[in-house]
């Protein structure tokens, strides 16, 4: 026996309490204290036995001890996963006080546990999905806007970088250096929180599109420049030899040949973009990440986060698929 | 000077340096309209650089280029010689066709697209007209059946014939061929030479860099032997390749070719 003294002491108290009931002067405070002590020692059966001694009160009597004892018993049963017994304990209370909200909520929660798990998860999903879908739409809108802006910006930056006009290539070098060299989060903060101090106030959406657009233009600029410079030099010479200007050669001969080479790295960037849009949740945009975060903080339910992860995966998978198709189409002249 | 006797192309003192290396060293050359000129010479002697200088793909360091009597490619600006406007340079290139050793076909365009591209984009002809020009050119080089395929599926000889059609579609006044058969398997050389021959028979002025003496002998009005950026000898094919050739360097080079 680990606690012989405690046992003896508790048994004495128990007898005393018994005696108390026999004498009709029920000291419930002592009984509750006593049963908590037993619980603390891990003797849950003992604690339950004590709690059961509180009798069902007559109509005129004070019922608070009875309610407390049954609720406490319910909690003990619940902790032992004896859900049926826990519900029975609560129902003893509800028989006398059908409006007792504590007992009712507890029974409802216990009944939830009795339902199959998938049922709970399904109802969580149905609860979160509309909110998350709305967030996902905003994420998609941001992605599409950035996908529209950044290839054009990237092409301009790439052509500027190769330009022999020094100020132009210098400026484009600076843009790439700055936007690739600082965190996107910082750039977003600067645009949304910093620009107002210069008198320029932008909506969260506009700030997000500008921030993502500039950042991705810089990355795509380097990728496009690499692709242009990877086209064999003879192509430019052959184009010039039939009398094309530099612009015509770029537009008709060089740039179309970069498409296939661009697709894998650009696809990678756009998939990274889907995930990077999560950063704009920090500048008051409610997109998928922010929506999931709100659901999680309201319900403390991990399902919201799992669901968000699933939606991100669906989006990235669809994009990967589309980019593989486009890559194949872009290089079709190599397959025939 | 009588305009009829005026050479189509006249090079005066053309010099091109790459850092310390003088690739083309003060070359003088006149090419008459309709003339077929063959340039031979060892690798690295400056043949390609000379051709590229003619259609302004290389910026020369000294000398003047006259095409149809006008000085082209360079202008004096505040007493300093510099390249002419890009439009003027492109305009000259449009009048001089060039065929490269490695074809440089546009891989993303069909055969027809390659041949149409010049008339369509450079000469801004309507698509129908450009297409009919290209169709004619493909018929001329015997590749009408390949018009809708991409270059990747063609043999080397077919690629080079498409490249010739692409250049000729611009209706140039002169053609430059830089070793047009050097990248080809031996059995494909003949078809390309036949194509060039057809063009020569139509009276096209051409400068051809080649190592095929038989072809040079058959086609050339004049052969030039080039070495280390200089013209070492020039004459009729008979004079250069014949038994009378007494220059040991040239004999040695020709013997190695055989
Ligand atoms: N872009 C260049 N930069 C530096 N050197 C070059 C360049 N092009 C050609 N050369 C050099 O100039 C010389 C002549 O080259 P090239 O005209 O190609 O000779 P060929 O065509 O007769 O074989 C060679 O020594 C070659 O290495
Ligand atoms: Mg060469």
Coordinates of C-alpha atoms and ligand atoms in Angstrom, one line a residue:
Chain A
X1 CA 0.0 0.0 0.0
X2 CA 1.4 3.3 -1.0
X3 CA -0.6 5.6 1.3
X4 CA -1.5 3.5 4.3
X5 CA -2.0 6.5 6.5
X6 CA -4.2 8.2 3.9
X7 CA -6.3 5.1 3.6
X8 CA -6.9 4.9 7.3
X9 CA -7.7 8.6 7.5
X10 CA -10.1 8.4 4.6
X11 CA -11.8 5.4 6.0
X12 CA -12.3 7.2 9.3
X13 CA -13.7 10.2 7.5
X14 CA -16.0 7.9 5.6
X15 CA -17.3 6.3 8.8
X16 CA -17.8 9.8 10.2
X17 CA -19.7 10.8 7.2
X18 CA -21.8 7.7 7.4
X19 CA -22.5 8.4 10.9
X20 CA -23.5 11.9 10.0
X21 CA -26.1 10.6 7.5
X22 CA -27.3 8.1 10.1
X23 CA -27.9 11.0 12.5
X24 CA -29.7 12.8 9.7
X25 CA -27.4 15.8 9.8
X26 CA -25.9 15.4 6.3
X27 CA -22.6 17.3 5.9
X28 CA -22.3 17.4 2.1
X29 CA -19.4 19.8 2.1
X30 CA -17.3 17.2 3.8
X31 CA -18.5 14.5 1.5
X32 CA -17.5 16.5 -1.6
X33 CA -14.1 17.3 -0.2
X34 CA -13.7 13.8 0.7
X35 CA -14.6 12.5 -2.8
X36 CA -12.2 15.1 -4.4
X37 CA -9.5 13.7 -2.2
X38 CA -10.2 10.2 -3.4
X39 CA -10.2 11.4 -7.0
X40 CA -6.9 13.1 -6.4
X41 CA -5.6 9.8 -5.3
X42 CA -6.9 8.0 -8.4
X43 CA -9.6 6.1 -6.5
X44 CA -12.4 7.1 -8.9
X45 CA -14.7 4.2 -7.8
X46 CA -14.4 5.3 -4.2
X47 CA -15.2 8.8 -5.2
X48 CA -18.3 7.7 -7.2
X49 CA -19.5 5.6 -4.3
X50 CA -19.4 8.6 -2.0
X51 CA -21.2 10.9 -4.5
X52 CA -24.0 8.3 -4.9
X53 CA -24.8 8.6 -1.2
X54 CA -26.3 12.0 -1.8
X55 CA -30.0 11.1 -2.0
X56 CA -32.6 12.3 -4.4
X57 CA -34.1 15.3 -2.6
X58 CA -37.8 15.7 -1.8
X59 CA -39.6 18.5 -3.6
X60 CA -39.2 20.9 -0.7
X61 CA -35.5 20.2 0.0
X62 CA -32.4 22.1 -1.3
X63 CA -31.2 20.2 -4.4
X64 CA -27.9 21.8 -5.0
X65 CA -25.8 19.1 -3.4
X66 CA -27.7 16.5 -5.4
X67 CA -27.1 18.3 -8.7
X68 CA -23.5 18.8 -7.9
X69 CA -23.0 15.2 -7.0
X70 CA -24.6 13.8 -10.1
X71 CA -22.8 16.2 -12.4
X72 CA -19.5 15.3 -10.7
X73 CA -20.3 11.6 -11.1
X74 CA -21.1 12.3 -14.8
X75 CA -17.7 13.9 -15.3
X76 CA -16.0 11.0 -13.6
X77 CA -17.8 8.5 -15.8
X78 CA -17.1 10.6 -18.9
X79 CA -13.4 10.6 -18.0
X80 CA -13.5 6.8 -17.9
X81 CA -15.2 6.8 -21.3
X82 CA -18.3 5.3 -19.7
X83 CA -20.5 7.6 -21.7
X84 CA -23.7 5.7 -21.1
X85 CA -23.4 6.0 -17.3
X86 CA -22.4 9.7 -17.6
X87 CA -25.5 10.4 -19.5
X88 CA -27.6 8.4 -17.0
X89 CA -26.2 10.6 -14.2
X90 CA -27.1 13.8 -16.0
X91 CA -30.5 12.5 -16.7
X92 CA -31.2 12.0 -13.0
X93 CA -30.7 15.7 -12.7
X94 CA -32.8 16.4 -15.8
X95 CA -35.7 14.4 -14.4
X96 CA -36.0 16.8 -11.5
X97 CA -34.8 20.0 -13.4
X98 CA -35.5 19.6 -17.1
X99 CA -34.2 23.1 -17.7
X100 CA -30.8 22.7 -16.1
X101 CA -28.6 23.9 -18.9
X102 CA -25.4 22.5 -17.6
X103 CA -26.8 19.0 -17.6
X104 CA -28.4 19.5 -21.0
X105 CA -25.2 20.8 -22.7
X106 CA -23.2 17.9 -21.1
X107 CA -25.7 15.3 -22.4
X108 CA -25.5 16.9 -25.9
X109 CA -21.7 16.8 -25.9
X110 CA -21.8 13.2 -24.6
X111 CA -24.3 12.2 -27.3
X112 CA -22.0 13.8 -29.9
X113 CA -19.2 11.5 -28.7
X114 CA -21.5 8.5 -29.1
X115 CA -22.1 9.4 -32.8
X116 CA -19.6 7.9 -35.3
X117 CA -16.5 10.1 -35.7
X118 CA -17.0 10.8 -39.4
X119 CA -20.4 12.3 -38.6
X120 CA -18.7 14.9 -36.4
X121 CA -16.0 15.6 -38.9
X122 CA -18.6 15.9 -41.7
X123 CA -20.7 18.4 -39.7
X124 CA -17.5 20.4 -39.0
X125 CA -16.6 20.4 -42.7
X126 CA -20.1 21.6 -43.6
X127 CA -19.8 24.3 -41.0
X128 CA -16.3 25.5 -42.2
X129 CA -16.5 25.0 -45.9
X130 CA -18.6 28.0 -46.9
X131 CA -16.3 30.3 -45.0
X132 CA -13.1 28.7 -46.3
X133 CA -14.5 28.6 -49.9
X134 CA -15.1 32.3 -49.7
X135 CA -11.4 32.7 -48.6
X136 CA -10.2 30.4 -51.3
X137 CA -12.0 32.5 -53.9
X138 CA -10.1 35.6 -52.7
X139 CA -6.9 33.6 -52.8
X140 CA -7.7 32.6 -56.4
X141 CA -8.5 36.2 -57.3
X142 CA -5.1 37.3 -55.9
X143 CA -3.3 34.5 -57.8
X144 CA -5.0 35.5 -61.1
X145 CA -4.3 39.2 -60.7
X146 CA -0.7 38.4 -60.0
X147 CA -0.5 35.9 -62.8
X148 CA -1.8 38.7 -65.1
X149 CA 0.6 41.4 -63.9
X150 CA 3.8 39.6 -63.2
X151 CA 4.6 38.0 -66.7
X152 CA 4.3 41.4 -68.3
X153 CA 6.4 43.0 -65.6
X154 CA 8.8 40.2 -65.8
X155 CA 9.2 40.5 -69.5
X156 CA 9.8 44.3 -69.2
X157 CA 12.4 43.7 -66.5
X158 CA 14.1 41.0 -68.5
X159 CA 14.3 43.1 -71.7
X160 CA 15.5 46.0 -69.6
X161 CA 18.2 43.9 -68.0
X162 CA 19.6 42.8 -71.4
X163 CA 19.3 46.4 -72.8
X164 CA 22.5 48.2 -73.6
X165 CA 21.0 51.4 -72.4
X166 CA 22.8 51.7 -69.0
X167 CA 20.1 53.5 -66.9
X168 CA 17.5 51.1 -68.1
X169 CA 19.5 48.0 -67.2
X170 CA 20.6 49.6 -64.0
X171 CA 17.0 50.3 -62.9
X172 CA 15.9 46.7 -63.8
X173 CA 18.9 45.3 -61.9
X174 CA 17.9 47.4 -58.9
X175 CA 14.3 46.2 -59.0
X176 CA 15.4 42.6 -59.1
X177 CA 18.0 43.1 -56.4
X178 CA 15.5 44.8 -54.1
X179 CA 12.4 42.6 -54.5
X180 CA 14.3 39.3 -54.4
X181 CA 16.5 40.4 -51.6
X182 CA 13.8 41.4 -49.0
X183 CA 11.0 39.3 -47.5
X184 CA 7.7 39.6 -49.3
X185 CA 6.1 40.1 -45.9
X186 CA 8.2 43.3 -45.4
X187 CA 7.3 44.5 -48.9
X188 CA 3.6 44.1 -48.1
X189 CA 3.9 45.9 -44.8
X190 CA 5.8 48.7 -46.5
X191 CA 3.1 49.1 -49.2
X192 CA 0.1 48.8 -46.8
X193 CA 1.4 50.4 -43.6
X194 CA 4.3 52.5 -44.9
X195 CA 3.0 54.2 -48.0
X196 CA 0.2 56.1 -46.1
X197 CA 2.9 58.1 -44.3
X198 CA 4.0 59.3 -47.8
X199 CA 0.4 60.2 -48.5
X200 CA -0.4 57.2 -50.5
X201 CA -3.2 55.0 -49.0
X202 CA -4.1 51.8 -50.8
X203 CA -6.8 49.3 -50.1
X204 CA -5.7 46.0 -48.7
X205 CA -6.6 44.3 -52.0
X206 CA -4.6 46.8 -54.1
X207 CA -1.7 46.7 -51.7
X208 CA -1.7 42.9 -52.0
X209 CA -1.8 42.8 -55.8
X210 CA 0.9 45.5 -56.1
X211 CA 3.1 43.7 -53.5
X212 CA 2.7 40.2 -55.0
X213 CA 2.9 41.7 -58.6
X214 CA 6.2 43.5 -58.0
X215 CA 7.7 40.6 -56.1
X216 CA 6.8 38.0 -58.8
X217 CA 7.7 40.4 -61.6
X218 CA 11.2 40.5 -60.2
X219 CA 11.5 36.7 -59.9
X220 CA 10.0 36.1 -63.4
X221 CA 12.2 38.8 -64.8
X222 CA 15.3 36.8 -63.9
X223 CA 13.7 33.6 -65.2
X224 CA 12.7 35.2 -68.5
X225 CA 16.1 36.8 -68.9
X226 CA 17.8 33.4 -68.4
X227 CA 15.4 31.8 -70.9
X228 CA 16.0 34.5 -73.5
X229 CA 19.8 34.2 -73.1
X230 CA 19.6 30.5 -73.4
X231 CA 18.2 30.7 -76.9
X232 CA 21.1 29.8 -79.3
X233 CA 22.8 33.0 -80.6
X234 CA 22.4 31.8 -84.2
X235 CA 18.6 32.4 -84.0
X236 CA 19.1 36.2 -83.5
X237 CA 21.7 36.2 -86.3
X238 CA 19.4 34.4 -88.7
X239 CA 16.6 36.8 -87.9
X240 CA 18.8 39.8 -88.4
X241 CA 20.2 38.3 -91.6
X242 CA 16.8 38.4 -93.2
X243 CA 16.5 42.0 -92.2
X244 CA 14.6 41.9 -88.9
X245 CA 15.0 44.6 -86.4
X246 CA 16.0 43.7 -82.8
X247 CA 12.3 44.2 -81.7
X248 CA 11.0 42.0 -84.5
X249 CA 13.6 39.3 -83.8
X250 CA 12.6 39.3 -80.1
X251 CA 8.9 39.2 -80.7
X252 CA 8.8 36.8 -83.6
X253 CA 11.8 34.5 -83.1
X254 CA 13.4 34.6 -79.6
X255 CA 10.6 35.1 -77.2
X256 CA 8.3 32.5 -78.7
X257 CA 11.1 29.9 -78.3
X258 CA 11.4 30.7 -74.6
X259 CA 7.8 29.6 -73.8
X260 CA 8.6 25.9 -73.4
X261 CA 11.7 26.6 -71.3
X262 CA 9.8 29.1 -69.2
X263 CA 6.9 26.8 -68.3
X264 CA 8.6 24.6 -65.6
X265 CA 10.2 27.4 -63.6
X266 CA 7.2 29.7 -64.1
X267 CA 4.9 26.9 -63.0
X268 CA 6.9 26.5 -59.9
X269 CA 6.7 30.2 -59.2
X270 CA 2.9 30.3 -59.6
X271 CA 2.5 27.3 -57.3
X272 CA 4.7 29.1 -54.7
X273 CA 2.5 32.1 -55.4
X274 CA -0.7 30.2 -54.3
X275 CA 1.0 29.6 -51.0
X276 CA 2.6 33.1 -50.7
X277 CA -0.9 34.7 -50.9
X278 CA -1.3 33.5 -47.3
X279 CA 1.1 36.3 -46.3
X280 CA -1.5 39.0 -47.3
X281 CA -3.6 37.8 -44.4
X282 CA -1.3 40.1 -42.4
X283 CA -2.6 43.2 -44.2
X284 CA -6.2 42.7 -43.4
X285 CA -7.1 40.6 -46.4
X286 CA -9.4 37.7 -45.6
X287 CA -8.3 34.9 -47.9
X288 CA -8.0 31.2 -47.4
X289 CA -5.4 31.3 -44.6
X290 CA -7.0 34.0 -42.7
X291 CA -10.4 32.4 -43.0
X292 CA -9.0 29.1 -41.6
X293 CA -7.2 30.9 -38.8
X294 CA -10.5 32.6 -37.8
X295 CA -12.4 29.3 -37.8
X296 CA -9.7 27.7 -35.8
X297 CA -9.6 30.5 -33.2
X298 CA -13.4 30.5 -32.9
X299 CA -14.0 26.8 -32.5
X300 CA -10.6 25.4 -31.5
X301 CA -11.2 22.8 -34.1
X302 CA -8.2 21.4 -36.1
X303 CA -10.6 20.4 -38.9
X304 CA -10.6 24.0 -40.1
X305 CA -6.8 23.9 -40.7
X306 CA -6.9 20.4 -42.2
X307 CA -9.6 21.6 -44.6
X308 CA -7.6 24.7 -45.6
X309 CA -4.5 22.5 -46.3
X310 CA -6.7 20.3 -48.5
X311 CA -8.0 23.3 -50.4
X312 CA -4.4 24.5 -51.0
X313 CA -3.4 21.1 -52.2
X314 CA -6.4 20.9 -54.6
X315 CA -5.4 24.4 -56.0
X316 CA -1.7 23.5 -56.4
X317 CA -2.6 20.1 -58.0
X318 CA -4.9 21.7 -60.5
X319 CA -2.2 24.4 -61.3
X320 CA 0.5 21.7 -61.7
X321 CA -1.7 19.8 -64.1
X322 CA -2.5 22.9 -66.2
X323 CA 1.1 23.9 -66.4
X324 CA 2.2 20.5 -67.6
X325 CA -0.4 20.7 -70.3
X326 CA 0.7 24.2 -71.4
X327 CA 4.4 23.1 -71.3
X328 CA 3.6 20.2 -73.7
X329 CA 1.6 22.5 -76.0
X330 CA 4.4 25.1 -76.0
X331 CA 6.9 22.6 -77.1
X332 CA 4.7 20.9 -79.6
X333 CA 7.1 21.6 -82.5
X334 CA 9.6 19.4 -80.8
X335 CA 7.3 16.4 -80.7
X336 CA 6.1 16.3 -84.3
Chain B
X1 CA 32.9 55.4 -113.7
X2 CA 30.4 53.8 -116.0
X3 CA 27.4 52.7 -114.0
X4 CA 27.1 49.4 -115.9
X5 CA 30.6 48.4 -115.0
X6 CA 30.2 49.4 -111.3
X7 CA 30.6 46.4 -109.0
X8 CA 27.6 45.3 -107.0
X9 CA 29.8 45.0 -103.9
X10 CA 33.0 46.8 -103.2
X11 CA 35.1 46.3 -100.1
X12 CA 37.9 48.7 -99.4
X13 CA 40.5 48.0 -96.7
X14 CA 38.2 46.0 -94.5
X15 CA 39.8 45.3 -91.2
X16 CA 38.2 43.5 -88.2
X17 CA 40.0 42.8 -85.0
X18 CA 39.1 40.7 -82.0
X19 CA 41.2 42.2 -79.2
X20 CA 44.8 41.6 -80.4
X21 CA 43.7 39.1 -83.1
X22 CA 43.3 40.6 -86.6
X23 CA 40.7 38.3 -88.2
X24 CA 40.3 40.3 -91.4
X25 CA 43.3 42.4 -92.4
X26 CA 42.8 45.2 -94.9
X27 CA 40.8 43.3 -97.5
X28 CA 40.0 44.8 -100.9
X29 CA 37.4 43.1 -103.1
X30 CA 35.0 43.9 -105.9
X31 CA 32.2 41.6 -106.8
X32 CA 30.5 42.2 -110.1
X33 CA 26.8 41.7 -110.5
X34 CA 26.1 38.1 -111.4
X35 CA 29.5 36.9 -110.4
X36 CA 30.1 33.7 -108.5
X37 CA 33.0 34.0 -106.1
X38 CA 34.3 31.1 -104.0
X39 CA 36.5 31.7 -101.0
X40 CA 38.6 28.8 -99.7
X41 CA 41.2 28.7 -97.0
X42 CA 42.1 27.0 -93.7
X43 CA 39.9 27.2 -90.6
X44 CA 40.4 30.4 -88.7
X45 CA 41.6 32.3 -91.7
X46 CA 38.8 34.9 -91.4
X47 CA 36.4 33.7 -94.1
X48 CA 33.3 33.8 -91.9
X49 CA 34.3 37.1 -90.3
X50 CA 34.6 38.6 -93.8
X51 CA 31.1 37.4 -94.8
X52 CA 29.6 38.5 -91.6
X53 CA 31.2 41.9 -92.0
X54 CA 29.6 42.3 -95.4
X55 CA 26.1 42.0 -94.1
X56 CA 27.0 43.9 -91.0
X57 CA 26.7 41.1 -88.4
X58 CA 30.2 42.1 -87.4
X59 CA 31.1 45.8 -86.8
X60 CA 34.3 46.4 -88.7
X61 CA 37.2 48.5 -87.3
X62 CA 38.3 50.0 -90.6
X63 CA 37.4 50.2 -94.2
X64 CA 34.3 50.9 -96.2
X65 CA 31.6 48.7 -97.7
X66 CA 29.9 49.9 -100.9
X67 CA 26.8 48.2 -102.1
X68 CA 25.5 49.3 -105.5
X69 CA 27.9 52.2 -105.3
X70 CA 26.6 53.6 -101.9
X71 CA 28.6 53.4 -98.8
X72 CA 26.7 51.3 -96.3
X73 CA 26.7 50.4 -92.6
X74 CA 28.7 53.3 -91.1
X75 CA 28.3 57.0 -90.8
X76 CA 30.5 59.8 -89.6
X77 CA 29.1 61.4 -86.5
X78 CA 31.0 64.4 -85.1
X79 CA 34.1 63.2 -87.0
X80 CA 33.8 59.7 -85.5
X81 CA 32.9 56.7 -87.5
X82 CA 29.9 54.8 -86.0
X83 CA 27.3 52.2 -87.1
X84 CA 24.4 53.5 -89.2
X85 CA 20.9 53.6 -87.8
X86 CA 19.4 50.2 -87.1
X87 CA 16.8 50.7 -89.9
X88 CA 19.5 51.3 -92.5
X89 CA 21.4 48.2 -91.3
X90 CA 18.3 46.0 -91.5
X91 CA 17.5 47.4 -94.9
X92 CA 20.9 46.3 -96.2
X93 CA 20.6 42.9 -94.7
X94 CA 17.3 42.4 -96.4
X95 CA 19.0 42.9 -99.7
X96 CA 21.8 40.4 -99.0
X97 CA 20.8 36.8 -98.2
X98 CA 22.9 34.7 -95.9
X99 CA 23.0 31.0 -95.4
X100 CA 24.8 29.6 -92.3
X101 CA 26.7 26.4 -91.8
X102 CA 24.3 25.3 -89.1
X103 CA 21.1 26.5 -90.9
X104 CA 19.6 28.3 -87.9
X105 CA 16.0 27.6 -89.0
X106 CA 13.3 28.9 -86.7
X107 CA 12.3 25.7 -84.8
X108 CA 9.0 27.0 -83.6
X109 CA 7.7 27.7 -87.1
X110 CA 6.8 25.3 -89.9
X111 CA 8.9 25.0 -93.0
X112 CA 6.4 27.3 -94.8
X113 CA 6.4 29.7 -91.8
X114 CA 10.2 29.9 -91.9
X115 CA 10.2 30.9 -95.6
X116 CA 7.2 33.3 -95.2
X117 CA 8.7 35.1 -92.2
X118 CA 10.9 37.5 -94.1
X119 CA 8.3 38.7 -96.6
X120 CA 5.7 38.8 -93.9
X121 CA 7.5 40.5 -91.1
X122 CA 10.3 42.4 -92.7
X123 CA 8.7 43.4 -96.0
X124 CA 5.2 43.6 -94.4
X125 CA 3.6 41.8 -97.3
X126 CA 0.0 40.5 -96.9
X127 CA -0.1 36.9 -95.6
X128 CA -1.5 35.6 -98.9
X129 CA 1.2 37.1 -100.9
X130 CA 3.9 36.0 -98.4
X131 CA 2.5 32.5 -98.5
X132 CA 2.5 32.3 -102.3
X133 CA 6.1 33.6 -102.5
X134 CA 7.1 31.0 -99.9
X135 CA 5.2 28.2 -101.7
X136 CA 7.1 29.1 -104.9
X137 CA 10.4 29.1 -103.1
X138 CA 9.8 25.7 -101.6
X139 CA 8.9 24.3 -105.0
X140 CA 12.2 25.7 -106.3
X141 CA 14.2 23.9 -103.6
X142 CA 12.1 20.8 -104.1
X143 CA 10.4 20.7 -100.7
X144 CA 6.8 21.4 -101.4
X145 CA 5.8 18.3 -99.6
X146 CA 7.4 19.4 -96.4
X147 CA 5.7 22.8 -96.1
X148 CA 3.7 22.0 -93.0
X149 CA 6.2 20.1 -90.9
X150 CA 8.5 21.6 -88.3
X151 CA 12.3 21.8 -89.0
X152 CA 13.1 19.2 -86.3
X153 CA 11.8 16.4 -88.6
X154 CA 14.0 17.4 -91.6
X155 CA 17.3 15.9 -92.7
X156 CA 20.3 18.2 -92.7
X157 CA 20.2 18.6 -96.4
X158 CA 16.5 19.5 -96.3
X159 CA 17.1 22.0 -93.5
X160 CA 19.8 23.7 -95.6
X161 CA 17.5 23.9 -98.6
X162 CA 14.8 25.5 -96.5
X163 CA 17.4 28.0 -95.2
X164 CA 18.2 28.8 -98.8
X165 CA 14.6 29.2 -99.6
X166 CA 14.1 31.5 -96.6
X167 CA 16.9 33.7 -97.7
X168 CA 15.9 33.8 -101.4
X169 CA 12.3 34.6 -100.5
X170 CA 13.5 38.1 -99.6
X171 CA 14.5 38.5 -103.3
X172 CA 18.0 39.5 -102.3
X173 CA 20.5 41.0 -104.8
X174 CA 23.3 38.9 -103.5
X175 CA 23.7 35.7 -101.5
X176 CA 26.4 34.8 -99.0
X177 CA 27.0 31.1 -98.2
X178 CA 29.2 30.3 -95.2
X179 CA 30.2 26.6 -95.6
X180 CA 26.7 25.5 -96.5
X181 CA 27.5 21.8 -96.6
X182 CA 30.1 21.5 -93.8
X183 CA 27.6 20.2 -91.3
X184 CA 26.0 17.7 -93.6
X185 CA 26.5 14.0 -94.1
X186 CA 28.4 13.4 -97.4
X187 CA 25.4 11.9 -99.2
X188 CA 23.4 15.0 -98.5
X189 CA 25.9 17.5 -99.9
X190 CA 24.8 17.0 -103.5
X191 CA 21.2 18.1 -103.1
X192 CA 22.3 21.4 -101.5
X193 CA 24.8 22.1 -104.2
X194 CA 22.2 21.4 -106.8
X195 CA 20.0 24.0 -105.2
X196 CA 22.8 26.6 -105.1
X197 CA 23.5 25.8 -108.7
X198 CA 19.9 26.4 -109.8
X199 CA 20.2 29.8 -108.1
X200 CA 23.5 30.5 -109.8
X201 CA 22.0 29.7 -113.2
X202 CA 19.3 32.3 -112.6
X203 CA 22.1 34.9 -112.4
X204 CA 22.3 35.4 -108.6
X205 CA 25.4 37.1 -107.4
X206 CA 27.0 35.0 -104.7
X207 CA 30.0 34.6 -102.5
X208 CA 30.5 31.0 -101.3
X209 CA 32.8 29.8 -98.6
X210 CA 33.3 26.1 -99.2
X211 CA 35.9 23.3 -98.9
X212 CA 34.5 21.4 -101.9
X213 CA 36.9 22.0 -104.7
X214 CA 34.8 20.1 -107.3
X215 CA 31.9 22.4 -106.6
X216 CA 34.1 25.5 -106.7
X217 CA 35.6 24.3 -110.0
X218 CA 32.2 23.8 -111.5
X219 CA 30.5 27.0 -110.3
X220 CA 33.1 29.7 -109.6
X221 CA 34.0 32.5 -111.9
X222 CA 36.8 33.4 -109.5
X223 CA 38.3 31.7 -106.5
X224 CA 40.1 33.4 -103.7
X225 CA 42.5 31.7 -101.2
X226 CA 42.4 33.3 -97.8
X227 CA 44.8 32.9 -95.0
X228 CA 45.3 34.7 -91.7
X229 CA 42.9 37.5 -92.7
X230 CA 44.6 38.1 -96.0
X231 CA 43.9 37.2 -99.6
X232 CA 46.9 35.0 -100.6
X233 CA 45.9 34.3 -104.1
X234 CA 43.0 34.7 -106.5
X235 CA 42.2 33.6 -110.0
X236 CA 40.0 31.3 -112.1
X237 CA 39.4 27.8 -110.7
X238 CA 41.8 26.6 -113.3
X239 CA 44.5 28.9 -112.2
X240 CA 44.1 28.1 -108.5
X241 CA 43.5 24.4 -108.6
X242 CA 45.4 23.6 -111.8
X243 CA 48.8 22.1 -112.3
X244 CA 50.3 25.5 -112.7
X245 CA 49.7 26.4 -109.0
X246 CA 53.2 26.9 -107.7
X247 CA 52.4 28.3 -104.2
X248 CA 53.4 25.6 -101.8
X249 CA 51.0 26.7 -99.0
X250 CA 48.0 26.5 -101.4
X251 CA 49.1 23.2 -102.9
X252 CA 49.5 21.8 -99.4
X253 CA 46.1 23.0 -98.4
X254 CA 44.4 21.6 -101.6
X255 CA 46.2 18.3 -101.2
X256 CA 44.9 17.9 -97.6
X257 CA 41.3 18.6 -98.9
X258 CA 41.5 15.8 -101.4
Ligands
LIG1 N1 33.4 36.7 -81.9 C1 34.7 36.4 -81.9 N2 35.5 36.8 -80.8 C2 36.8 36.5 -80.8 N3 37.4 35.9 -81.8 C3 36.8 35.6 -82.9 C4 35.4 35.8 -83.0 N4 34.9 35.3 -84.2 C5 36.0 34.8 -84.8 N5 37.1 35.0 -84.1 C6 38.5 34.6 -84.4 O1 38.8 35.2 -85.7 C7 39.5 34.3 -86.5 C8 38.8 34.1 -87.8 O2 37.6 33.4 -87.5 P1 36.6 32.9 -88.7 O3 36.3 34.1 -89.5 O4 35.5 32.2 -88.1 O5 37.5 31.9 -89.5 P2 37.0 30.9 -90.7 O6 35.6 31.1 -90.9 O7 37.9 31.2 -91.8 O8 37.3 29.5 -90.1 C9 39.7 33.0 -85.7 O9 40.9 33.0 -85.1 C10 38.6 33.1 -84.7 O10 39.0 32.4 -83.5
LIG2 MG1 33.9 29.8 -90.7

